[in-house]
mmCIF file of C-alpha atoms in Angstrom:
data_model
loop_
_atom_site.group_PDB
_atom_site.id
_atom_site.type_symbol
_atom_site.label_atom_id
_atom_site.label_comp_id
_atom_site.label_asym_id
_atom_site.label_seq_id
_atom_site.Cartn_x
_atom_site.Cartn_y
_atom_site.Cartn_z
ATOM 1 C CA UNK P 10 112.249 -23.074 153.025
ATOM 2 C CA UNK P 11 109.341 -24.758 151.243
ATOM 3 C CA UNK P 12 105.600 -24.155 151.415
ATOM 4 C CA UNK P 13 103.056 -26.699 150.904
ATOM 5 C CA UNK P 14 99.168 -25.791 149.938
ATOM 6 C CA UNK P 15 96.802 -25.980 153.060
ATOM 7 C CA UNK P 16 94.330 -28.442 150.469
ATOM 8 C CA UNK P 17 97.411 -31.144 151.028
ATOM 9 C CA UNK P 18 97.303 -30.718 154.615
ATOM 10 C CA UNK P 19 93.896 -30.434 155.654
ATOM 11 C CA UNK P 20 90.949 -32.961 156.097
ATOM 12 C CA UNK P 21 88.021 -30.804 155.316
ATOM 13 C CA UNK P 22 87.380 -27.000 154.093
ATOM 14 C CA UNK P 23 84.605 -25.815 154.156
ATOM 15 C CA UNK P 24 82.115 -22.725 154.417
ATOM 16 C CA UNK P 25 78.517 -22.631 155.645
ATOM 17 C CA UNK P 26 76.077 -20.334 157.030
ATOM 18 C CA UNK P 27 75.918 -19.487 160.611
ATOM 19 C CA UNK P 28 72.722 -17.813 160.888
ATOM 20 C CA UNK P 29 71.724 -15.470 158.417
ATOM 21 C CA UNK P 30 74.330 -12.621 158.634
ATOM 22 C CA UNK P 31 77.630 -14.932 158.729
ATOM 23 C CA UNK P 32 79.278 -17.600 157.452
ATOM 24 C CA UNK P 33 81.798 -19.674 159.300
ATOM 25 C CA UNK P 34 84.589 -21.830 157.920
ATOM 26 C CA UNK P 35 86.714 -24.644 159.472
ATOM 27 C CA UNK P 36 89.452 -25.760 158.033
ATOM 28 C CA UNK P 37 89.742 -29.867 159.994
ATOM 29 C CA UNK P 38 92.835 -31.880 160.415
ATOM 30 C CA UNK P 39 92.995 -35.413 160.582
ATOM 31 C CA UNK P 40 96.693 -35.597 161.589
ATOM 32 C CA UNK P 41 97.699 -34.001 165.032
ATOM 33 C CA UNK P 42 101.253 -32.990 163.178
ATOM 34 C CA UNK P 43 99.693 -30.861 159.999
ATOM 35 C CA UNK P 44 96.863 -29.185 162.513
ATOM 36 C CA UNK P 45 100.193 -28.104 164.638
ATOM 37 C CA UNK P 46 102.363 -27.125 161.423
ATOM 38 C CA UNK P 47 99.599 -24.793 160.275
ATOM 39 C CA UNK P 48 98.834 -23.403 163.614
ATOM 40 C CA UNK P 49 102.243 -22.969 164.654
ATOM 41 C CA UNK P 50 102.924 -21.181 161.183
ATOM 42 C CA UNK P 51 100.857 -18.220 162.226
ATOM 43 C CA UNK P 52 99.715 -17.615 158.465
ATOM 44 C CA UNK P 53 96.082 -17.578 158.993
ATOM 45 C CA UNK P 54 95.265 -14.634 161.083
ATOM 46 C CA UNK P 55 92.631 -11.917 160.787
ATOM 47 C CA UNK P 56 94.726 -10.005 158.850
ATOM 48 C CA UNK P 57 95.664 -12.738 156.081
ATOM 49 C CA UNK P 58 91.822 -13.298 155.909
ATOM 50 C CA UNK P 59 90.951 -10.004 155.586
ATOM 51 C CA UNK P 60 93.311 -9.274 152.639
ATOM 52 C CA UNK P 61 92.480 -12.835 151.292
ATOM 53 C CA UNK P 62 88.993 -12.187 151.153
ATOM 54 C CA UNK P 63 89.190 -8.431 150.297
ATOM 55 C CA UNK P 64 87.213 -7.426 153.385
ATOM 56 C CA UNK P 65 87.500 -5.185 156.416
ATOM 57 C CA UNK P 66 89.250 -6.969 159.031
ATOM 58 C CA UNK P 67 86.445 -6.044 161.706
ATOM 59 C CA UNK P 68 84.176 -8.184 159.646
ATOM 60 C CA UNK P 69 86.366 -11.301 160.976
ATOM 61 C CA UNK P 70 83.947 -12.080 164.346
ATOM 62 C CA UNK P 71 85.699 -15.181 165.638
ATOM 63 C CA UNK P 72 88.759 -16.814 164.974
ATOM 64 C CA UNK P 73 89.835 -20.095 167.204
ATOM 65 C CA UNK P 74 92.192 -22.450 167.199
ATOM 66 C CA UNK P 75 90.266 -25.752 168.908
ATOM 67 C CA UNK P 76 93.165 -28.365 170.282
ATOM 68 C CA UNK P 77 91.270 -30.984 170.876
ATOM 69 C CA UNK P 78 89.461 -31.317 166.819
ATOM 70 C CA UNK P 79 92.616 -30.299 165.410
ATOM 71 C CA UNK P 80 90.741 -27.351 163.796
ATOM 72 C CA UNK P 81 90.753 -23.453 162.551
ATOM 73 C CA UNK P 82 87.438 -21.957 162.637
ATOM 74 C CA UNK P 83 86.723 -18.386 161.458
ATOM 75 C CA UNK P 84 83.587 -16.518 161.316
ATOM 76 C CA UNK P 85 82.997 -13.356 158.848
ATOM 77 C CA UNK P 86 79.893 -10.600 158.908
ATOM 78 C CA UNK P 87 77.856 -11.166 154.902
ATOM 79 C CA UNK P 88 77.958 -8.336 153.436
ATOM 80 C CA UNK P 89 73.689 -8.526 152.693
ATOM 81 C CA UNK P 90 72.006 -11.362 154.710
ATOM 82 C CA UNK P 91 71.566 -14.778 153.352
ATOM 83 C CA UNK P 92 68.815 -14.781 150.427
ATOM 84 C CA UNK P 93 68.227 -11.377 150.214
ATOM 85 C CA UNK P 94 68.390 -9.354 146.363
ATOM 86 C CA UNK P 95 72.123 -9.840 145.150
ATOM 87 C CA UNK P 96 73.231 -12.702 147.778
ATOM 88 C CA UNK P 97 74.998 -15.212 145.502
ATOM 89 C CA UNK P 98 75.657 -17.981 148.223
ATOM 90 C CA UNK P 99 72.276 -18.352 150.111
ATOM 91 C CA UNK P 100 73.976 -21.308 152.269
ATOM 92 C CA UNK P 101 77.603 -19.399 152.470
ATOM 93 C CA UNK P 102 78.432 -22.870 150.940
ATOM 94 C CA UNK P 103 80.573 -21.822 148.074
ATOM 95 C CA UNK P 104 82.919 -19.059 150.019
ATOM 96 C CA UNK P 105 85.491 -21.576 150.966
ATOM 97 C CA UNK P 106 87.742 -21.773 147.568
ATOM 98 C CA UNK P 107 90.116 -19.386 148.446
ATOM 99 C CA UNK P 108 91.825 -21.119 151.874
ATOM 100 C CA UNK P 109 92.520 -24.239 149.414
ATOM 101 C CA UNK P 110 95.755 -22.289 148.098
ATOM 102 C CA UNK P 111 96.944 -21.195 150.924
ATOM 103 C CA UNK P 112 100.597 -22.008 151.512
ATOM 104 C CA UNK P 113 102.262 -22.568 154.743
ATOM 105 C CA UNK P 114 105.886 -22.944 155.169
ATOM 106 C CA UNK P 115 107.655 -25.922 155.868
ATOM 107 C CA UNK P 116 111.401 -26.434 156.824
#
């Protein structure tokens, strides 16, 4: 079996605030076929995500699979609320790195 990096499959990833005390992230196929190969891989779950990002998997407040945009969208509790002392990533912006080298089997 052979795994190919979620950046080579998906349209868009990206990371962004939603609202001051989360960031979301949505990871956008173009193709109908690579949004099903990824889904139906069942590698991105809460607990992948959790261990990816090093966090408690009860900070993981939504994640959906949405048919009809071909999408994965996840939502995670900040640790401090945007902009306050410490917060490195005011717009949540820059969280989104690590999904790029994510790698889902293929047969």
């Amino acid at each position: 079996m052979n795994n190919v990096k979620l950046i080579d499959l998906a349209k868009t990833i990206r990371s962004k605030n939603a609202g001051v005390d989360r960031i979301t992230f949505d990871i956008i196929f173009r193709e109908k076929e690579n949004y099903e190969l990824v889904k139906n891989s069942k590698v991105i779950t809460r607990e992948y995500i959790a261990d990816l990002y090093k966090i408690d998997k009860d900070r993981i407040t939504d994640l959906v699979e949405f048919d009809p945009g071909y999408a994965i969208k996840f939502t995670i509790q900040r640790s401090k609320p945007s902009g306050s002392p410490g917060d490195s990533d005011v717009f949540g912006c820059q969280q989104y790195p690590p999904l790029l080298e994510i790698e889902i089997p293929i047969n």
